[in-house]
Tab-separated table of C-alpha atoms in Angstrom:
chain	number	residue	atom	x	y	z
A	28	MET	CA	111.339	-51.396	7.512
A	29	LYS	CA	108.582	-52.550	5.179
A	30	VAL	CA	107.536	-55.769	3.475
A	31	PHE	CA	106.341	-55.823	-0.137
A	32	LYS	CA	104.696	-58.889	-1.641
A	33	PHE	CA	104.370	-59.400	-5.397
A	34	GLY	CA	102.123	-62.178	-6.709
A	35	GLY	CA	102.465	-64.226	-9.871
A	36	ALA	CA	100.469	-61.820	-12.055
A	37	SER	CA	102.817	-58.952	-11.163
A	38	VAL	CA	105.890	-60.862	-12.436
A	39	LYS	CA	104.331	-62.883	-15.264
A	40	ASP	CA	106.694	-61.642	-17.998
A	41	ALA	CA	109.714	-59.396	-18.584
A	42	ARG	CA	107.595	-56.262	-18.873
A	43	SER	CA	105.950	-57.008	-15.528
A	44	VAL	CA	109.308	-57.562	-13.823
A	45	LYS	CA	110.499	-54.212	-15.168
A	46	ASN	CA	107.332	-52.619	-13.791
A	47	MET	CA	108.089	-54.202	-10.421
A	48	LEU	CA	111.555	-52.600	-10.489
A	49	HIS	CA	109.921	-49.246	-11.249
A	50	ILE	CA	107.621	-49.656	-8.227
A	51	LEU	CA	110.557	-50.515	-5.973
A	52	LYS	CA	112.477	-47.456	-7.109
A	53	GLN	CA	109.465	-45.154	-6.752
A	54	GLN	CA	107.973	-46.531	-3.543
A	55	ALA	CA	110.885	-47.767	-1.461
A	56	ALA	CA	114.192	-46.672	-2.984
A	57	ASP	CA	115.795	-45.632	0.317
A	58	GLN	CA	114.002	-48.003	2.682
A	59	ARG	CA	114.885	-51.305	4.244
A	60	LEU	CA	112.645	-53.732	2.428
A	61	VAL	CA	111.855	-57.445	2.386
A	62	ILE	CA	110.459	-58.378	-1.043
A	63	VAL	CA	108.342	-61.546	-1.088
A	64	ILE	CA	107.740	-62.924	-4.587
A	65	SER	CA	105.503	-65.709	-5.914
A	66	ALA	CA	106.075	-68.049	-8.840
A	67	MET	CA	105.812	-66.284	-12.187
A	68	GLY	CA	102.427	-66.091	-13.886
A	69	LYS	CA	100.665	-69.461	-13.900
A	70	THR	CA	103.812	-71.456	-13.117
A	71	THR	CA	102.302	-73.107	-10.039
A	72	ASN	CA	99.423	-74.427	-12.156
A	73	ALA	CA	101.922	-75.718	-14.731
A	74	LEU	CA	104.002	-77.393	-12.017
A	75	GLU	CA	100.861	-79.016	-10.623
A	76	GLN	CA	100.153	-80.424	-14.080
A	77	LEU	CA	103.764	-81.587	-14.337
A	78	PHE	CA	103.608	-83.270	-10.948
A	79	SER	CA	100.268	-84.919	-11.733
A	80	LEU	CA	101.629	-86.392	-14.973
A	81	HIS	CA	104.704	-87.714	-13.168
A	82	TRP	CA	102.653	-89.162	-10.299
A	83	GLU	CA	100.369	-90.950	-12.764
A	84	GLN	CA	103.454	-92.248	-14.584
A	85	GLN	CA	102.678	-90.381	-17.788
A	86	ASP	CA	105.099	-88.554	-20.058
A	87	TYR	CA	105.782	-85.101	-18.617
A	88	GLN	CA	108.777	-84.014	-20.709
A	89	ALA	CA	106.825	-81.599	-22.918
A	90	THR	CA	105.261	-79.894	-19.897
A	91	LEU	CA	108.645	-79.574	-18.208
A	92	GLU	CA	110.171	-78.101	-21.354
A	93	ASN	CA	107.345	-75.554	-21.634
A	94	ILE	CA	107.996	-74.392	-18.077
A	95	ARG	CA	111.730	-74.159	-18.731
A	96	GLN	CA	111.260	-72.251	-22.001
A	97	TYR	CA	108.818	-69.826	-20.356
A	98	HIS	CA	111.433	-68.771	-17.783
A	99	TRP	CA	114.230	-68.836	-20.340
A	100	ASP	CA	112.328	-66.399	-22.569
A	101	ILE	CA	111.783	-64.012	-19.651
A	102	ALA	CA	115.478	-64.171	-18.771
A	103	GLN	CA	116.486	-63.432	-22.361
A	104	ASN	CA	114.320	-60.308	-22.315
A	105	LEU	CA	115.758	-59.098	-19.003
A	106	PHE	CA	119.474	-59.796	-19.285
A	107	THR	CA	121.563	-58.078	-21.930
A	108	ASP	CA	124.561	-60.387	-21.486
A	109	ARG	CA	123.735	-63.839	-22.877
A	110	LYS	CA	126.656	-65.195	-20.853
A	111	ASP	CA	125.184	-63.949	-17.588
A	112	SER	CA	125.316	-66.479	-14.772
A	113	ILE	CA	121.508	-66.500	-14.563
A	114	PHE	CA	121.312	-68.800	-17.590
A	115	SER	CA	123.550	-71.471	-16.086
A	116	LEU	CA	121.695	-71.025	-12.781
A	117	LEU	CA	118.368	-71.660	-14.517
A	118	GLU	CA	119.760	-74.787	-16.174
A	119	ASN	CA	120.954	-76.053	-12.793
A	120	LEU	CA	117.581	-75.381	-11.160
A	121	PHE	CA	115.708	-77.265	-13.871
A	122	GLU	CA	118.172	-80.126	-13.566
A	123	GLU	CA	117.434	-80.187	-9.826
A	124	LEU	CA	113.721	-80.232	-10.614
A	125	LYS	CA	114.219	-83.263	-12.890
A	126	GLN	CA	116.126	-85.045	-10.131
A	127	GLN	CA	113.423	-84.173	-7.626
A	128	LEU	CA	110.783	-85.695	-9.881
A	129	SER	CA	112.878	-88.826	-10.293
A	130	SER	CA	113.292	-89.217	-6.540
A	131	VAL	CA	109.588	-89.197	-5.608
A	132	SER	CA	107.062	-91.931	-6.285
A	133	HIS	CA	104.151	-93.771	-4.679
A	134	HIS	CA	106.692	-96.055	-3.007
A	135	THR	CA	108.859	-93.387	-1.367
A	136	VAL	CA	106.612	-90.583	-0.080
A	137	SER	CA	102.976	-89.545	0.184
A	138	TYR	CA	101.291	-87.570	-2.576
A	139	ASP	CA	101.145	-84.378	-0.506
A	140	GLU	CA	104.774	-84.573	0.617
A	141	ALA	CA	105.961	-85.159	-2.941
A	142	TYR	CA	103.760	-82.276	-4.114
A	143	ASP	CA	105.514	-79.814	-1.805
A	144	GLN	CA	108.997	-80.859	-2.920
A	145	VAL	CA	108.138	-80.290	-6.600
A	146	ILE	CA	105.767	-77.313	-6.599
A	147	SER	CA	108.186	-75.207	-4.524
A	148	TYR	CA	110.479	-74.804	-7.540
A	149	GLY	CA	108.201	-72.115	-8.973
A	150	GLU	CA	109.156	-69.695	-6.201
A	151	ILE	CA	112.819	-70.714	-6.123
A	152	ILE	CA	113.218	-70.103	-9.866
A	153	SER	CA	111.307	-66.810	-9.925
A	154	THR	CA	113.180	-65.257	-7.000
A	155	GLN	CA	116.585	-66.317	-8.280
A	156	LEU	CA	115.822	-64.820	-11.678
A	157	ILE	CA	114.341	-61.587	-10.313
A	158	SER	CA	117.000	-60.986	-7.659
A	159	LYS	CA	119.695	-61.323	-10.337
A	160	TYR	CA	117.822	-58.833	-12.518
A	161	LEU	CA	117.430	-56.322	-9.682
A	162	GLN	CA	121.156	-56.565	-8.999
A	163	GLN	CA	121.890	-56.010	-12.693
A	164	GLU	CA	119.788	-52.847	-12.561
A	165	GLY	CA	121.729	-51.460	-9.611
A	166	LEU	CA	119.420	-52.393	-6.738
A	167	ALA	CA	121.364	-53.587	-3.704
A	168	CYS	CA	119.611	-56.810	-2.754
A	169	GLN	CA	120.349	-60.331	-1.571
A	170	TRP	CA	118.505	-63.589	-2.181
A	171	LEU	CA	117.173	-65.435	0.868
A	172	ASP	CA	115.945	-69.026	0.933
A	173	ALA	CA	112.704	-68.785	2.939
A	174	ARG	CA	112.949	-72.491	3.785
A	175	GLN	CA	115.937	-71.712	6.000
A	176	VAL	CA	114.047	-69.260	8.223
A	177	LEU	CA	110.350	-70.147	8.076
A	178	TYR	CA	109.948	-73.318	10.153
A	179	THR	CA	106.823	-75.462	10.035
A	180	ASP	CA	105.485	-78.845	11.003
A	181	ALA	CA	105.249	-81.611	8.392
A	182	GLU	CA	101.610	-80.968	7.461
A	183	TRP	CA	102.234	-81.111	3.733
A	184	ARG	CA	100.402	-78.564	1.538
A	185	ASP	CA	99.037	-76.752	4.602
A	186	ALA	CA	102.008	-76.487	6.950
A	187	GLN	CA	101.660	-74.733	10.300
A	188	ILE	CA	104.261	-72.155	11.296
A	189	ASP	CA	106.357	-72.670	14.410
A	190	TRP	CA	106.290	-69.025	15.416
A	191	GLU	CA	108.920	-69.153	18.148
A	192	ILE	CA	111.611	-70.713	15.946
A	193	THR	CA	110.555	-68.712	12.890
A	194	GLU	CA	110.634	-65.294	14.542
A	195	SER	CA	114.035	-66.008	16.057
A	196	ARG	CA	115.511	-67.260	12.784
A	197	VAL	CA	114.027	-64.415	10.713
A	198	ARG	CA	115.465	-61.748	12.998
A	199	GLN	CA	118.819	-63.518	13.252
A	200	LYS	CA	119.180	-63.985	9.499
A	201	VAL	CA	117.316	-61.078	7.910
A	202	LEU	CA	118.288	-58.082	10.036
A	203	PRO	CA	122.013	-58.292	9.124
A	204	MET	CA	121.042	-58.690	5.452
A	205	LEU	CA	118.822	-55.598	5.609
A	206	ALA	CA	121.761	-53.583	6.889
A	207	GLN	CA	123.380	-54.188	3.492
A	208	GLY	CA	120.349	-53.681	1.239
A	209	GLN	CA	117.011	-55.157	0.348
A	210	VAL	CA	116.111	-58.840	0.681
A	211	VAL	CA	114.366	-60.948	-1.980
A	212	THR	CA	112.681	-64.127	-0.814
A	213	GLN	CA	109.923	-66.589	-1.698
A	214	GLY	CA	106.290	-66.688	-0.772
A	215	PHE	CA	104.290	-69.885	-0.241
A	216	ILE	CA	107.191	-72.148	0.796
A	217	ALA	CA	108.830	-72.991	4.099
A	218	GLY	CA	110.795	-75.853	5.650
A	219	THR	CA	110.809	-78.373	8.450
A	220	VAL	CA	113.532	-78.763	11.052
A	221	GLY	CA	114.592	-81.815	9.031
A	222	ASN	CA	115.142	-79.614	5.940
A	223	LYS	CA	112.120	-80.868	4.024
A	224	THR	CA	110.231	-78.336	1.927
A	225	THR	CA	106.662	-77.513	2.935
A	226	THR	CA	104.034	-75.199	1.464
A	227	LEU	CA	101.610	-72.927	3.302
A	228	GLY	CA	98.526	-73.591	1.166
A	229	ARG	CA	97.603	-72.258	-2.264
A	230	GLU	CA	98.027	-68.488	-2.565
A	231	GLY	CA	100.010	-68.643	0.676
A	232	SER	CA	102.497	-65.971	-0.390
A	233	ASP	CA	100.364	-63.295	1.282
A	234	PHE	CA	100.726	-65.214	4.536
A	235	THR	CA	104.489	-65.335	3.993
A	236	GLY	CA	104.512	-61.551	3.781
A	237	ALA	CA	102.638	-61.354	7.081
A	238	ILE	CA	105.075	-63.783	8.733
A	239	PHE	CA	108.077	-61.657	7.764
A	240	ALA	CA	106.287	-58.432	8.723
A	241	ALA	CA	105.261	-59.763	12.136
A	242	SER	CA	108.646	-61.351	12.851
A	243	LEU	CA	110.518	-58.132	12.010
A	244	GLN	CA	107.903	-55.749	13.479
A	245	ALA	CA	107.650	-54.011	10.101
A	246	THR	CA	105.937	-50.657	9.760
A	247	SER	CA	103.621	-52.102	7.093
A	248	LEU	CA	102.967	-54.925	4.635
A	249	THR	CA	101.965	-54.009	1.079
A	250	ILE	CA	100.473	-56.631	-1.238
A	251	TRP	CA	100.644	-55.611	-4.900
A	252	LYS	CA	97.706	-56.913	-6.941
A	253	ASP	CA	96.091	-56.477	-10.351
A	254	VAL	CA	93.107	-54.707	-8.727
A	255	ASP	CA	92.922	-51.217	-7.232
A	256	GLY	CA	92.406	-52.556	-3.713
A	257	ILE	CA	89.905	-54.772	-1.964
A	258	LEU	CA	86.585	-54.653	-3.788
A	259	ASN	CA	83.200	-55.705	-2.470
A	260	ALA	CA	82.925	-58.305	-5.271
A	261	ASP	CA	84.898	-59.871	-8.087
A	262	PRO	CA	84.762	-57.270	-10.885
A	263	LYS	CA	84.833	-60.074	-13.467
A	264	ILE	CA	81.469	-61.173	-12.097
A	265	VAL	CA	79.922	-58.008	-10.648
A	266	ALA	CA	80.443	-55.091	-13.011
A	267	ASN	CA	79.759	-52.316	-10.481
A	268	ALA	CA	82.108	-53.644	-7.787
A	269	GLN	CA	83.211	-50.944	-5.349
A	270	LYS	CA	86.523	-50.449	-3.581
A	271	TYR	CA	86.889	-50.262	0.183
A	272	ALA	CA	89.240	-47.428	1.156
A	273	TYR	CA	89.554	-48.800	4.691
A	274	LEU	CA	88.749	-52.080	6.404
A	275	SER	CA	89.167	-53.217	9.977
A	276	TYR	CA	91.285	-56.296	10.662
A	277	TRP	CA	88.204	-58.224	11.766
A	278	GLU	CA	86.147	-57.281	8.715
A	279	ALA	CA	88.974	-58.278	6.369
A	280	ALA	CA	89.619	-61.515	8.271
A	281	GLU	CA	85.969	-62.530	8.017
A	282	MET	CA	85.845	-61.724	4.306
A	283	THR	CA	88.891	-63.886	3.604
A	284	GLN	CA	87.494	-66.686	5.747
A	285	TYR	CA	84.352	-66.685	3.627
A	286	GLY	CA	86.445	-66.953	0.470
A	287	ALA	CA	87.432	-63.439	-0.657
A	288	LYS	CA	90.425	-64.052	-2.923
A	289	VAL	CA	92.333	-60.784	-2.695
A	290	ILE	CA	94.317	-61.878	0.354
A	291	HIS	CA	95.052	-65.266	1.904
A	292	PRO	CA	92.890	-66.046	4.995
A	293	LYS	CA	95.874	-66.517	7.324
A	294	THR	CA	97.373	-63.130	6.478
A	295	ILE	CA	95.402	-60.870	8.803
A	296	ILE	CA	95.843	-62.335	12.298
A	297	PRO	CA	99.674	-62.011	12.605
A	298	LEU	CA	99.423	-58.389	11.478
A	299	MET	CA	96.555	-57.618	13.837
A	300	LYS	CA	98.478	-59.018	16.812
A	301	LYS	CA	101.422	-56.706	16.062
A	302	ASP	CA	99.250	-53.764	14.893
A	303	ILE	CA	100.896	-53.686	11.445
A	304	PRO	CA	98.823	-52.028	8.692
A	305	LEU	CA	98.199	-54.003	5.511
A	306	HIS	CA	97.966	-52.102	2.224
A	307	VAL	CA	96.476	-53.737	-0.867
A	308	ARG	CA	97.547	-51.760	-3.920
A	309	SER	CA	97.566	-52.043	-7.698
A	310	PHE	CA	100.811	-52.761	-9.548
A	311	ILE	CA	99.023	-51.471	-12.652
A	312	HIS	CA	98.206	-48.115	-11.023
A	313	PRO	CA	100.877	-47.867	-8.299
A	314	LYS	CA	100.195	-44.199	-7.544
A	315	GLN	CA	96.716	-45.007	-6.239
A	316	THR	CA	96.374	-45.577	-2.498
A	317	GLY	CA	94.417	-48.841	-2.606
A	318	THR	CA	92.878	-50.288	0.566
A	319	CYS	CA	94.312	-49.956	4.064
A	320	ILE	CA	93.503	-52.645	6.657
A	321	SER	CA	94.129	-51.650	10.271
A	322	HIS	CA	92.266	-51.120	13.545
A	323	THR	CA	90.082	-48.562	11.749
A	324	GLU	CA	86.361	-49.174	12.183
A	325	VAL	CA	83.950	-48.317	9.358
A	326	GLU	CA	80.427	-47.506	10.539
A	327	LYS	CA	78.440	-48.603	7.486
A	328	MET	CA	79.858	-51.300	5.249
A	329	ILE	CA	78.686	-51.835	1.710
A	330	PRO	CA	77.686	-55.492	1.148
A	331	ALA	CA	80.536	-57.812	0.194
A	332	ILE	CA	79.610	-60.496	-2.354
A	333	ILE	CA	82.060	-63.381	-2.161
A	334	PHE	CA	82.216	-66.349	-4.537
A	335	LYS	CA	83.968	-69.582	-3.618
A	336	GLU	CA	84.296	-71.909	-6.596
A	337	ASN	CA	85.031	-75.620	-6.977
A	338	GLN	CA	82.856	-76.627	-4.043
A	339	THR	CA	81.515	-80.075	-3.174
A	340	LEU	CA	78.319	-80.598	-1.221
A	341	ILE	CA	78.461	-83.713	0.962
A	342	LYS	CA	75.067	-84.960	2.148
A	343	LEU	CA	75.030	-87.400	5.068
A	344	LYS	CA	71.845	-89.164	6.200
A	345	VAL	CA	71.960	-91.379	9.288
A	346	LYS	CA	71.324	-95.039	8.497
A	347	GLY	CA	68.480	-96.826	10.260
A	348	ALA	CA	66.233	-93.751	10.405
A	349	ASN	CA	68.079	-92.496	13.492
A	350	PHE	CA	68.342	-88.857	14.463
A	351	MET	CA	71.343	-86.643	13.785
A	352	THR	CA	72.317	-85.947	17.385
A	353	ASN	CA	74.807	-83.326	18.499
A	354	GLN	CA	77.258	-86.119	19.282
A	355	ARG	CA	76.998	-87.431	15.723
A	356	LEU	CA	77.614	-83.941	14.384
A	357	ILE	CA	80.677	-83.569	16.604
A	358	GLU	CA	82.039	-86.851	15.241
A	359	VAL	CA	81.509	-85.641	11.664
A	360	LEU	CA	83.303	-82.366	12.427
A	361	GLN	CA	86.149	-84.295	14.026
A	362	GLY	CA	86.320	-86.360	10.831
A	363	LEU	CA	86.695	-83.207	8.762
A	364	GLN	CA	89.504	-82.128	11.064
A	365	ALA	CA	91.217	-85.505	10.848
A	366	PHE	CA	91.291	-85.401	7.050
A	367	HIS	CA	92.185	-81.692	6.954
A	368	ILE	CA	88.971	-80.656	5.249
A	369	GLU	CA	87.432	-77.285	6.024
A	370	GLY	CA	83.660	-77.147	6.106
A	371	HIS	CA	82.663	-73.768	4.677
A	372	PHE	CA	78.932	-74.266	5.180
A	373	ILE	CA	77.371	-76.799	7.544
A	374	HIS	CA	73.636	-77.399	7.867
A	375	LYS	CA	72.220	-79.873	10.401
A	376	SER	CA	68.779	-81.400	9.979
A	377	ALA	CA	66.863	-83.971	12.015
A	378	LEU	CA	68.203	-87.007	10.130
A	379	GLY	CA	71.515	-85.817	8.770
A	380	CYS	CA	73.662	-82.903	7.732
A	381	GLU	CA	74.990	-81.193	4.628
A	382	ILE	CA	78.519	-79.857	4.363
A	383	CYS	CA	80.024	-77.669	1.658
A	384	VAL	CA	83.779	-78.162	1.252
A	385	SER	CA	86.445	-77.122	-1.240
A	386	GLY	CA	87.036	-79.742	-3.912
A	387	ARG	CA	89.987	-81.873	-2.826
A	388	PRO	CA	88.981	-85.316	-4.130
A	389	HIS	CA	91.711	-87.320	-2.352
A	390	ARG	CA	90.736	-86.031	1.082
A	391	THR	CA	87.003	-86.044	0.417
A	392	GLN	CA	87.068	-89.709	-0.608
A	393	LYS	CA	88.946	-90.643	2.577
A	394	PHE	CA	86.349	-88.792	4.648
A	395	ILE	CA	83.466	-90.547	2.871
A	396	ALA	CA	85.106	-93.959	3.343
A	397	ALA	CA	85.419	-93.302	7.078
A	398	PHE	CA	81.701	-92.520	7.507
A	399	ASN	CA	79.857	-94.608	4.918
A	400	GLN	CA	79.146	-97.385	7.447
A	401	GLN	CA	77.040	-94.997	9.535
A	402	TYR	CA	75.550	-92.764	6.860
A	403	HIS	CA	74.049	-92.807	3.417
A	404	ILE	CA	76.360	-90.367	1.654
A	405	CYS	CA	76.021	-88.611	-1.671
A	406	THR	CA	77.988	-85.744	-3.131
A	407	GLN	CA	77.427	-82.980	-5.650
A	408	THR	CA	80.491	-81.366	-7.242
A	409	ASP	CA	81.333	-78.247	-9.281
A	410	LEU	CA	79.210	-76.007	-7.102
A	411	GLN	CA	79.790	-72.508	-5.809
A	412	LEU	CA	79.374	-71.042	-2.351
A	413	VAL	CA	78.116	-67.483	-2.348
A	414	THR	CA	78.413	-65.313	0.741
A	415	ILE	CA	76.911	-61.837	1.060
A	416	LYS	CA	78.379	-60.129	4.104
A	417	ASN	CA	76.565	-57.100	5.555
A	418	TYR	CA	73.733	-58.004	3.219
A	419	ASP	CA	70.544	-56.131	2.551
A	420	LEU	CA	67.412	-57.565	0.997
A	421	ALA	CA	67.928	-55.670	-2.243
A	422	THR	CA	71.376	-57.217	-2.735
A	423	ILE	CA	70.077	-60.735	-2.114
A	424	LYS	CA	67.117	-60.224	-4.436
A	425	SER	CA	69.162	-58.772	-7.307
A	426	SER	CA	71.858	-61.411	-6.971
A	427	THR	CA	69.942	-64.658	-6.464
A	428	GLN	CA	67.364	-64.367	-9.226
A	429	ASP	CA	69.623	-66.188	-11.718
A	430	TRP	CA	70.894	-68.839	-9.311
A	431	THR	CA	69.718	-72.363	-8.661
A	432	VAL	CA	69.957	-72.363	-4.876
A	433	LEU	CA	70.511	-75.783	-3.270
A	434	LEU	CA	70.985	-74.608	0.294
A	435	GLU	CA	70.838	-71.199	1.955
A	436	GLU	CA	71.069	-69.636	5.384
A	437	ARG	CA	71.022	-66.211	7.000
A	438	ASN	CA	72.998	-65.673	10.167
A	439	GLY	CA	73.269	-62.183	11.601
A	440	GLN	CA	74.714	-60.010	8.844
A	441	VAL	CA	75.775	-62.951	6.674
A	442	TYR	CA	73.771	-64.638	3.903
A	443	GLN	CA	75.173	-67.844	2.377
A	444	ALA	CA	73.956	-70.049	-0.452
A	445	VAL	CA	75.285	-73.152	-2.161
A	446	VAL	CA	74.386	-72.693	-5.803
A	447	GLU	CA	74.362	-74.930	-8.836
A	448	ALA	CA	74.210	-72.475	-11.702
A	449	GLN	CA	77.245	-70.777	-13.185
A	450	ILE	CA	77.634	-67.421	-11.479
A	451	ASN	CA	77.198	-64.572	-13.942
A	452	VAL	CA	75.854	-61.533	-12.122
A	453	ASN	CA	77.609	-58.746	-14.056
A	454	LYS	CA	75.115	-56.118	-12.991
């Protein structure tokens, strides 16, 4: 039994969905398969815009109609029968989405909780549409609501999996379905015991694939991407980016933790614990082998250049000319934890500290408010964090000459810099 995961780019239009069907027929025609699918194209971004307009009490009807028309056009290009039930199903789902928007406001739920209830519709709509298409084309498959088997806490937008309940429910529900054919389900979304929808963090569909693979003890998880595998840098930025044929679990986990975008950071650990290989392959060139992540160790690694955008640098200086003690630093780190902010780069000096975090303004402002009595605090936004893993001096020299470096550090085999200039290496 295998798990395949298809991201938004791989199902962005009718042609892409047809290509996905071709991959399924070529790669796993006679195998038991769980197919995890994301929202189509940039639907999640569009839903975020829709939700933001609603939350700010602005007119969102045009945005909603654009999202509806986008899916309607894809359906019309996939289904030959204009009276197919998929069209009434789509209308019902968009009516549900309208009702969901109407039911959430500042007075009823928190921003993050409301976000999860609305944004989840991207995956629900895409998987309903695609599963119906696969059935039309003769593929024996069933649709599964991931929210009924993946159980989490109520940590909205970054929910934590309850592994004991989840593994039990996945096996109980999915194994009988697999006996009858393939299973189509959603990435990114899950549910609480109280039947509230949660999300696993942006780009969390990869993690969903790992959850299903680990719970079912799959032989492998394959993530289908628009790149040939895991590269040592973003090819849009670094023209001579090279592909890794093999990576160890630890190497891949560290790369994702530093911000490598090919796979979600939480994906690796569940697979490593169950010794399940992860394949990253191209849906554009499906015959190529891609990158395999397993217990394999690679003796000499080419440097990985990782860019993390939309960063905010928070500078804290202790008031009263006092020193930044270890206890003060611990309190600051506990504050980050309390407001669910991950510090990607932390530098302690004698009188303060500097922390680079991903740009989440709501949480960052709460953190600043909690500490501005003790510290002089200033922030710098729209920065980038650059990490060069397994660096050599030549790589640092060739890369940093065009950057305005605000903060840098070398630790073992890792070089990191918070930079101000727009990254444009392309060398």
